[in-house]
C-alpha positions as MATLAB code, in Angstrom:
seq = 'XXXXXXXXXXXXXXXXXXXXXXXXXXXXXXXXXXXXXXXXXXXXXXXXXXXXXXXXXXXXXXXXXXXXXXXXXXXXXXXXXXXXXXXXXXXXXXXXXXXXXXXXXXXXXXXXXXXXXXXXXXXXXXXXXXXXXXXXXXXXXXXXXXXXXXXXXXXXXXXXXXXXXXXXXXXXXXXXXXXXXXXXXXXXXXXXXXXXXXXXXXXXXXXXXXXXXXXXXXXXXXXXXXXXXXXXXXXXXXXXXXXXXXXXXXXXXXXXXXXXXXXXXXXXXXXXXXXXXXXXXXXXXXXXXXXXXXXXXXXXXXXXXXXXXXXXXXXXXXXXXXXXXXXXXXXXXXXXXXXXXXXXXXXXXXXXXXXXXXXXXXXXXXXXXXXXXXXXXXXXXXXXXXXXXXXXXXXXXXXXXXXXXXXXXXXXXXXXXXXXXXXXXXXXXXXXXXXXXXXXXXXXXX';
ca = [
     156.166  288.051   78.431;
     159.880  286.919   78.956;
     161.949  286.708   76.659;
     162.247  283.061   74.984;
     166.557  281.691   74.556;
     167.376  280.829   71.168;
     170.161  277.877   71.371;
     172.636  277.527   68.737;
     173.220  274.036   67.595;
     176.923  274.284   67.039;
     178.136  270.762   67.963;
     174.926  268.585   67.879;
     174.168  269.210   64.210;
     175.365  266.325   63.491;
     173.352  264.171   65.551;
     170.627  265.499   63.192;
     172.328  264.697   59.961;
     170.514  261.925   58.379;
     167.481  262.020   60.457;
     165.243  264.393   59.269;
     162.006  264.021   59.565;
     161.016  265.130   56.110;
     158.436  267.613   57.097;
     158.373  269.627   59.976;
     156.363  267.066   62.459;
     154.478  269.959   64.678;
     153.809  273.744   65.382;
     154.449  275.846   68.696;
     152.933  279.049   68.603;
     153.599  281.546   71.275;
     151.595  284.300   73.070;
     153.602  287.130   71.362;
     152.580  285.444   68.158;
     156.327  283.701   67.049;
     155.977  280.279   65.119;
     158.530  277.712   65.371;
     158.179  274.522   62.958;
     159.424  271.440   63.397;
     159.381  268.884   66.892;
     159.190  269.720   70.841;
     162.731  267.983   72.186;
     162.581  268.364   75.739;
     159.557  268.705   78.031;
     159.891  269.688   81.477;
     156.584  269.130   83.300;
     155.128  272.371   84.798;
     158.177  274.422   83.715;
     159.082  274.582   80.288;
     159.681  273.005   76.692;
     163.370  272.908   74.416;
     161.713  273.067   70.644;
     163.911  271.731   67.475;
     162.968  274.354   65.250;
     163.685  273.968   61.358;
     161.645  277.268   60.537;
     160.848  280.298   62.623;
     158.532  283.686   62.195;
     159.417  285.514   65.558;
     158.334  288.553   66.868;
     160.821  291.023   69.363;
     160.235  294.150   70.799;
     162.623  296.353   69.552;
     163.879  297.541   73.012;
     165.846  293.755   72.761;
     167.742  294.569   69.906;
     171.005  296.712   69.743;
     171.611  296.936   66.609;
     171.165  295.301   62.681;
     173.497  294.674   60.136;
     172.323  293.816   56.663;
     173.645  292.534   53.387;
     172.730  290.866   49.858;
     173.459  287.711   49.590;
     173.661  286.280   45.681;
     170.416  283.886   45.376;
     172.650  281.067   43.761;
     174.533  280.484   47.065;
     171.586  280.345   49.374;
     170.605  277.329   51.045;
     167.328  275.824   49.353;
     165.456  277.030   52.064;
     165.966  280.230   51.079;
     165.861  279.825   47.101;
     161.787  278.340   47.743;
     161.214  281.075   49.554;
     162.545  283.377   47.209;
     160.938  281.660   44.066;
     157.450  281.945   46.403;
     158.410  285.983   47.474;
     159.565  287.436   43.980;
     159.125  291.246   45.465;
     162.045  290.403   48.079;
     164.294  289.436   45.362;
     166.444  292.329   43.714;
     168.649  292.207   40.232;
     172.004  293.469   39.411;
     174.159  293.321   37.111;
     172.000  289.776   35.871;
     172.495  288.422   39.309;
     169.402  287.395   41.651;
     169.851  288.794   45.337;
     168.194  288.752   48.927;
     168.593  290.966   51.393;
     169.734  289.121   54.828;
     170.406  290.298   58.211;
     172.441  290.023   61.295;
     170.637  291.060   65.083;
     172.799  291.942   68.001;
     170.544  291.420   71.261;
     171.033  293.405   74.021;
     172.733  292.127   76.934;
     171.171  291.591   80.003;
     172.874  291.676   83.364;
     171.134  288.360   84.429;
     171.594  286.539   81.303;
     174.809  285.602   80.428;
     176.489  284.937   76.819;
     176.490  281.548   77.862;
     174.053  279.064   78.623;
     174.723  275.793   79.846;
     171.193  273.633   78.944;
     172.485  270.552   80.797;
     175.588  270.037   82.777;
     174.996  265.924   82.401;
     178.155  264.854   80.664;
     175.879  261.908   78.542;
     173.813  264.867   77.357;
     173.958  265.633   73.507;
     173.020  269.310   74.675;
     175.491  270.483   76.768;
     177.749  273.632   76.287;
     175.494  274.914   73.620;
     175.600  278.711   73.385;
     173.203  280.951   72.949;
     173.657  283.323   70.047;
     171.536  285.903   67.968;
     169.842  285.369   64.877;
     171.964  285.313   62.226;
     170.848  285.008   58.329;
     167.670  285.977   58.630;
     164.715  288.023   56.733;
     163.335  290.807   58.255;
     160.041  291.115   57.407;
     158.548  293.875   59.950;
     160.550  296.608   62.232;
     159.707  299.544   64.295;
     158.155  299.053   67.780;
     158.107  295.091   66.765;
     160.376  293.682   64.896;
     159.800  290.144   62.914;
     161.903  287.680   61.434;
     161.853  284.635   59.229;
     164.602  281.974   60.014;
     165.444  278.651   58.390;
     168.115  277.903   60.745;
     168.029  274.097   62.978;
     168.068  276.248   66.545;
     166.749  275.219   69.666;
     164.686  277.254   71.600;
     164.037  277.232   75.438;
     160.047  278.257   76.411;
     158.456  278.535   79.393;
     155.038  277.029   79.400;
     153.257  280.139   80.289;
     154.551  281.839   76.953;
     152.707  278.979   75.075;
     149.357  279.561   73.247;
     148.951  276.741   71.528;
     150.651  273.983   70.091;
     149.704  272.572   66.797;
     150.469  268.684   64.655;
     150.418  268.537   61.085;
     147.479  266.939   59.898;
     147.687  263.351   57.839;
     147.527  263.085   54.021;
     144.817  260.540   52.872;
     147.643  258.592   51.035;
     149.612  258.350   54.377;
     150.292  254.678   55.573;
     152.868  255.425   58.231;
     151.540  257.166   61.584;
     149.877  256.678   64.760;
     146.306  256.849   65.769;
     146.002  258.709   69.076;
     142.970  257.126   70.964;
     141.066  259.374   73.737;
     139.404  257.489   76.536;
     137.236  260.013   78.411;
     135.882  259.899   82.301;
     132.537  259.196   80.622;
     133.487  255.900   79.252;
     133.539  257.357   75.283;
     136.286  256.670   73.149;
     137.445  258.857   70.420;
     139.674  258.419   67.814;
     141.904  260.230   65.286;
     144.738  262.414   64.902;
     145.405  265.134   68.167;
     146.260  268.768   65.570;
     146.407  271.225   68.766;
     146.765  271.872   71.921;
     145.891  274.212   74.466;
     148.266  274.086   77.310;
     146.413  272.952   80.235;
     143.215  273.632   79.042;
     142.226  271.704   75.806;
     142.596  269.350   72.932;
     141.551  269.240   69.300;
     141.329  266.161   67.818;
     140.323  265.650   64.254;
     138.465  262.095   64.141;
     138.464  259.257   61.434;
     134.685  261.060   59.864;
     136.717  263.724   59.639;
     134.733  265.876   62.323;
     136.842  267.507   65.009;
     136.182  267.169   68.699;
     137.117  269.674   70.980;
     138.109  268.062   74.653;
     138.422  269.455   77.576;
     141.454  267.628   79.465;
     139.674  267.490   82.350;
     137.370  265.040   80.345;
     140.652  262.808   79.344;
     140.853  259.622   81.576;
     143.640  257.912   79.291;
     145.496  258.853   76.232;
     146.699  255.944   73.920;
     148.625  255.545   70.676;
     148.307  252.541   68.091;
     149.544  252.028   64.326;
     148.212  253.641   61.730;
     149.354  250.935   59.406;
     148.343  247.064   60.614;
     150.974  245.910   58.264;
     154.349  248.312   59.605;
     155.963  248.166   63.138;
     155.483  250.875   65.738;
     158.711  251.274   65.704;
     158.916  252.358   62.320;
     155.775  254.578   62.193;
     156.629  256.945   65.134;
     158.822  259.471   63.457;
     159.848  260.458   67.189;
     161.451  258.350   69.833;
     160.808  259.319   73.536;
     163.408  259.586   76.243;
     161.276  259.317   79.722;
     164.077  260.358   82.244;
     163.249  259.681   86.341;
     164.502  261.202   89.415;
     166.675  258.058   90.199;
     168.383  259.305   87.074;
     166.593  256.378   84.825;
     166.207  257.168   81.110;
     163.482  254.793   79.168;
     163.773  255.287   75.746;
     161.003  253.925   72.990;
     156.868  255.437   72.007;
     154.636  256.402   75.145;
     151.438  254.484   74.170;
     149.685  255.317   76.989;
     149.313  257.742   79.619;
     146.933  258.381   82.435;
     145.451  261.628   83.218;
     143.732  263.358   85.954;
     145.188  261.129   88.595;
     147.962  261.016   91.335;
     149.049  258.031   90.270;
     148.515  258.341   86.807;
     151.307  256.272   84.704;
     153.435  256.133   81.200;
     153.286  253.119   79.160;
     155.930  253.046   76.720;
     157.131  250.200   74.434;
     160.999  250.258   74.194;
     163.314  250.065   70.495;
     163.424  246.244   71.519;
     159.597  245.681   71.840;
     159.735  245.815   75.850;
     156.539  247.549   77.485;
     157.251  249.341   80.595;
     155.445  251.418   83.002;
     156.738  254.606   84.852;
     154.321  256.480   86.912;
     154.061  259.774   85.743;
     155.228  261.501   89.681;
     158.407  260.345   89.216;
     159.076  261.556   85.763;
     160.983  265.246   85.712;
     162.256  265.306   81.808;
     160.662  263.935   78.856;
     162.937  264.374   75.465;
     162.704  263.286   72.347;
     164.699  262.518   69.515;
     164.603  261.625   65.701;
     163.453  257.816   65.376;
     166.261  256.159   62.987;
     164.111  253.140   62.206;
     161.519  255.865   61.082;
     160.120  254.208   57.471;
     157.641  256.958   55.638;
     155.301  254.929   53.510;
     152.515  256.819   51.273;
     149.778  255.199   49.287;
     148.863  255.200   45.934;
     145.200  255.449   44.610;
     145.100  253.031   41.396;
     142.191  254.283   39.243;
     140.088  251.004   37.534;
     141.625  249.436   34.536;
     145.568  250.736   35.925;
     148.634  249.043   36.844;
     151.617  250.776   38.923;
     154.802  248.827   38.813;
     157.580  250.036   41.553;
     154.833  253.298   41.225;
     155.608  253.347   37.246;
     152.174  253.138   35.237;
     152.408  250.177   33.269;
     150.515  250.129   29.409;
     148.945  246.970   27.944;
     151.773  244.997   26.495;
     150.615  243.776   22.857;
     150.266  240.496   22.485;
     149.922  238.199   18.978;
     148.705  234.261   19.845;
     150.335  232.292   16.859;
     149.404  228.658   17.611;
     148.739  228.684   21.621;
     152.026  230.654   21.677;
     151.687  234.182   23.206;
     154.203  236.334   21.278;
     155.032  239.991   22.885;
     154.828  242.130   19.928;
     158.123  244.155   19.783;
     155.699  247.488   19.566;
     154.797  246.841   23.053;
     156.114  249.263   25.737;
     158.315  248.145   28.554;
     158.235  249.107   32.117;
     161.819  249.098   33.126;
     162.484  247.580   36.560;
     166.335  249.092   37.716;
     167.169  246.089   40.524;
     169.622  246.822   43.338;
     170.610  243.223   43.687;
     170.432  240.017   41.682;
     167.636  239.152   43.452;
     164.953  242.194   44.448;
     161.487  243.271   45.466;
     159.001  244.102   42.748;
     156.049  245.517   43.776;
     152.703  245.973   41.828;
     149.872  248.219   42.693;
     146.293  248.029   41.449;
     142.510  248.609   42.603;
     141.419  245.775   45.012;
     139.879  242.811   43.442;
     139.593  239.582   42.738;
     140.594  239.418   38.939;
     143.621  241.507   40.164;
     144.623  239.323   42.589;
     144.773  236.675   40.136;
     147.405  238.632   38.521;
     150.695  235.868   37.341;
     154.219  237.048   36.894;
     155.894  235.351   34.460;
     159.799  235.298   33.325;
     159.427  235.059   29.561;
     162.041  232.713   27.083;
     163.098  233.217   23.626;
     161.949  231.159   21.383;
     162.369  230.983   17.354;
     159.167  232.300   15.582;
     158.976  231.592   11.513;
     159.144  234.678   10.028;
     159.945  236.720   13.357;
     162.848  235.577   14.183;
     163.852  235.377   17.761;
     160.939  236.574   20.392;
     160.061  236.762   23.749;
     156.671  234.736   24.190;
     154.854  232.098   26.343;
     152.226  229.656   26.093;
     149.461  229.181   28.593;
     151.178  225.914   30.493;
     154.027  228.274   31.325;
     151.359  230.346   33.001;
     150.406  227.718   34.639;
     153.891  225.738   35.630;
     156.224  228.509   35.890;
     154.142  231.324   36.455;
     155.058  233.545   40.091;
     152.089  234.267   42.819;
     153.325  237.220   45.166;
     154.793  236.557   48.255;
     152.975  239.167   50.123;
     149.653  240.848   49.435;
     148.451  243.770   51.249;
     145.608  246.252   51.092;
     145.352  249.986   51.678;
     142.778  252.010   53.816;
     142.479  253.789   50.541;
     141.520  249.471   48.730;
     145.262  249.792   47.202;
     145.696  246.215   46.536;
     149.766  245.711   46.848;
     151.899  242.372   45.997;
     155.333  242.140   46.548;
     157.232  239.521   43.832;
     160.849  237.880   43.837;
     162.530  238.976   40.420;
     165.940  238.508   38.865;
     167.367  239.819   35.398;
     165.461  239.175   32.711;
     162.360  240.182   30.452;
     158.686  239.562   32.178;
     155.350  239.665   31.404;
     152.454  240.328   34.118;
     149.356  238.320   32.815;
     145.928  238.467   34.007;
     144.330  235.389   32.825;
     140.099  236.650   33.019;
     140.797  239.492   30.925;
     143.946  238.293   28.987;
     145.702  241.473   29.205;
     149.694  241.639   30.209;
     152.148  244.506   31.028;
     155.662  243.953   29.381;
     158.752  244.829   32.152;
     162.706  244.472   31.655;
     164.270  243.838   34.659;
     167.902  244.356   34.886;
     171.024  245.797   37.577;
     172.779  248.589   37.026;
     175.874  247.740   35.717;
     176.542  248.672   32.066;
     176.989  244.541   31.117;
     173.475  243.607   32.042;
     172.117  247.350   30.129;
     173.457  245.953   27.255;
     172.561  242.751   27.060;
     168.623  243.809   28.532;
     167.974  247.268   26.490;
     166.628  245.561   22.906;
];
């Protein structure tokens, strides 16, 4: 097997910053049995891949190496990479003096007369990648040597791969609670049409897709007429649910950049459809495409659901208790015993939003702002009577529901002190909603 370039970063690192993807998004794993983690970047068809890696196990020959150079490095100044690794590998950690260490290491490669210092990835002045140099590993944990020698690395390096030196290549699979994504949908020869989430690939030979029973189907890509992508989420954008943008560049030098949401297979003429950031859908047929890359989608928007057992209420994914509440002549009084979700609003005016188990009492759910009013013997108190409910009383102005039956509504609120009623069972939740300035913590924390 040849010997796979590891590309420093240096300069583009901060085209990154800000727009991670929160998890590594998928797995290459090569014949010689390395493991990069995170997103492929550049795909050259029939020649090779340029992987964004965010964590690396790599295997060398030894023959490769020149020489190593290791030292401790004080567990307090490692990057948190390292200190979760650490925490998860107590046996690598060593004590001195009351100080936590870990042993790190340095790798001089071997220089071959072919392969220069340097390497120049693109010479296209537009391109984020060009002048990057290729360096050795550098910070790393050495977990085997001898004859092999194997690494772990938490640097952000690119790494250039011919396609031959790929076994497999694996995605992440889905959380239940995940509301942002994309469906891929298989269209075979036959006529069939699967759907679910593709987890691996065999280079040129096969597929595994993991459908919506949860059964996986193993197909041949001979089998594959078309390959599609839809939401995940009816109620989010595409272009917010793709954590990865596409970069489709031609041979006339055209880039298209947006989500490939369909391509043909099997065919001369086979094509890309990809929707552009703007909403655009354009084709490109698939012969005149040399360079695929992809990049971190800014408008990315990671939503996760929240399963809402029976009798419970999540406010802004707080769990709300059953406010107590004291009815003194058709006046609802909040007894001052009751417990108060606090609601911390970024503007005057903000979003609140209120989770619960689908149904149709729920639904029925009122937000009211409450007054104070003088009760005899009480004093001043926050209460309401059932016309408020009725007159003044707040319906959501958005209502959405879950894959999982997470019934979500999405209310205007301002400062003040609320109650959330629900009029069948004549239960509330209590909430203080207030900004964060100390004025309006003062006047809202009794």
């Amino acid at each position: 097997m040849r010997n796979f370039r590891r590309l420093y970063l240096g300069m583009i690192l901060s085209l990154f910053c800000g727009l991670s993807l929160g998890k590594p998004y998928e797995k290459i794993v090569l014949k010689n049995g390395t493991e990069l983690e995170g997103y492929i970047s550049i795909q050259y068809p029939g020649k090779k891949v340029t992987f964004m890696s965010e964590k690396a196990m790599v295997y060398l020959t030894s023959s490769v190496v020149e020489s190593i150079s290791s030292y401790d490095s004080e567990w307090s100044a490692l990057p948190s990479e390292w200190q979760h690794w650490a925490d998860e590998n107590p046996a690598s950690v060593k004590t001195v003096g009351g100080k936590k260490y870990l042993t790190l290491s340095d790798i001089v490669m071997r220089t071959e007369p072919d392969q220069p210092d340097t390497l120049v990835a693109k010479k296209d002045s537009v391109d984020p990648y060009r002048n990057i140099r290729e360096v050795p590993p550098r910070g790393v944990k050495i977990l085997e040597k001898g004859a092999v020698i194997k690494y772990l690395d938490f640097a952000k390096t690119l790494y250039d791969i011919p396609w031959e030196d790929i076994l497999m290549i694996k995605r992440y699979e889905r959380s239940a609670l995940d509301l942002t994504g994309v469906i891929d949908v298989v269209e075979l020869c036959s006529g069939n049409v699967l759907e679910g989430q593709i987890i691996e690939q065999l280079p040129g030979k096969q597929v595994r897709l993991l459908g919506n029973d949860g059964i996986v189907e193993v197909i041949d890509l001979k089998q594959i007429a078309v390959q599609k992508k839809k939401k995940l989420n009816p109620n989010q954008p595409l272009s917010e649910q793709s954590p990865l943008l596409e970069i489709v560049c031609t041979k006339q030098g055209k880039k298209i950049t947006g989500v490939i949401v369909e391509q043909t297979y099997n065919r001369s003429d086979g094509d890309f459809l990809l929707i552009e950031e703007k909403g655009k859908t354009v084709k490109e047929n698939s012969g005149n495409v040399v360079e695929i890359r992809k990049i971190p989608n800014p408008d990315y928007r990671f939503l996760t659901d929240l399963l809402v057992k029976k009798d419970e209420i999540w406010i802004n994914r707080q769990k709300g208790e059953k406010a107590l509440v004291d009815e003194e002549e058709s006046v609802m009084i909040v007894n001052e015993k009751s417990v108060p979700v606090t609601v911390e609003l970024r503007h005057a005016q903000d979003t609140l939003t209120v989770e619960q188990q689908d149904n149709i009492d729920n639904r029925n759910i009122i937000l009211l702002k409450l007054t104070q009013i003088e009760i005899k013997k009480r004093g001043e108190c926050h209460a309401f009577t059932y016309e408020d409910l009725v007159t003044q009383g707040s319906r959501p102005f958005e209502v959405e529901v879950s894959k999982n039956q997470t019934l979500k509504m999405l209310y205007t609120i301002g400062e003040g002190h609320y109650i959330l009623y629900k009029p069948k069972e004549k239960t509330a939740v209590y909430l203080i909603a207030r900004t964060s300035d100390s004025a309006s913590h003062k006047k809202y924390k009794d």
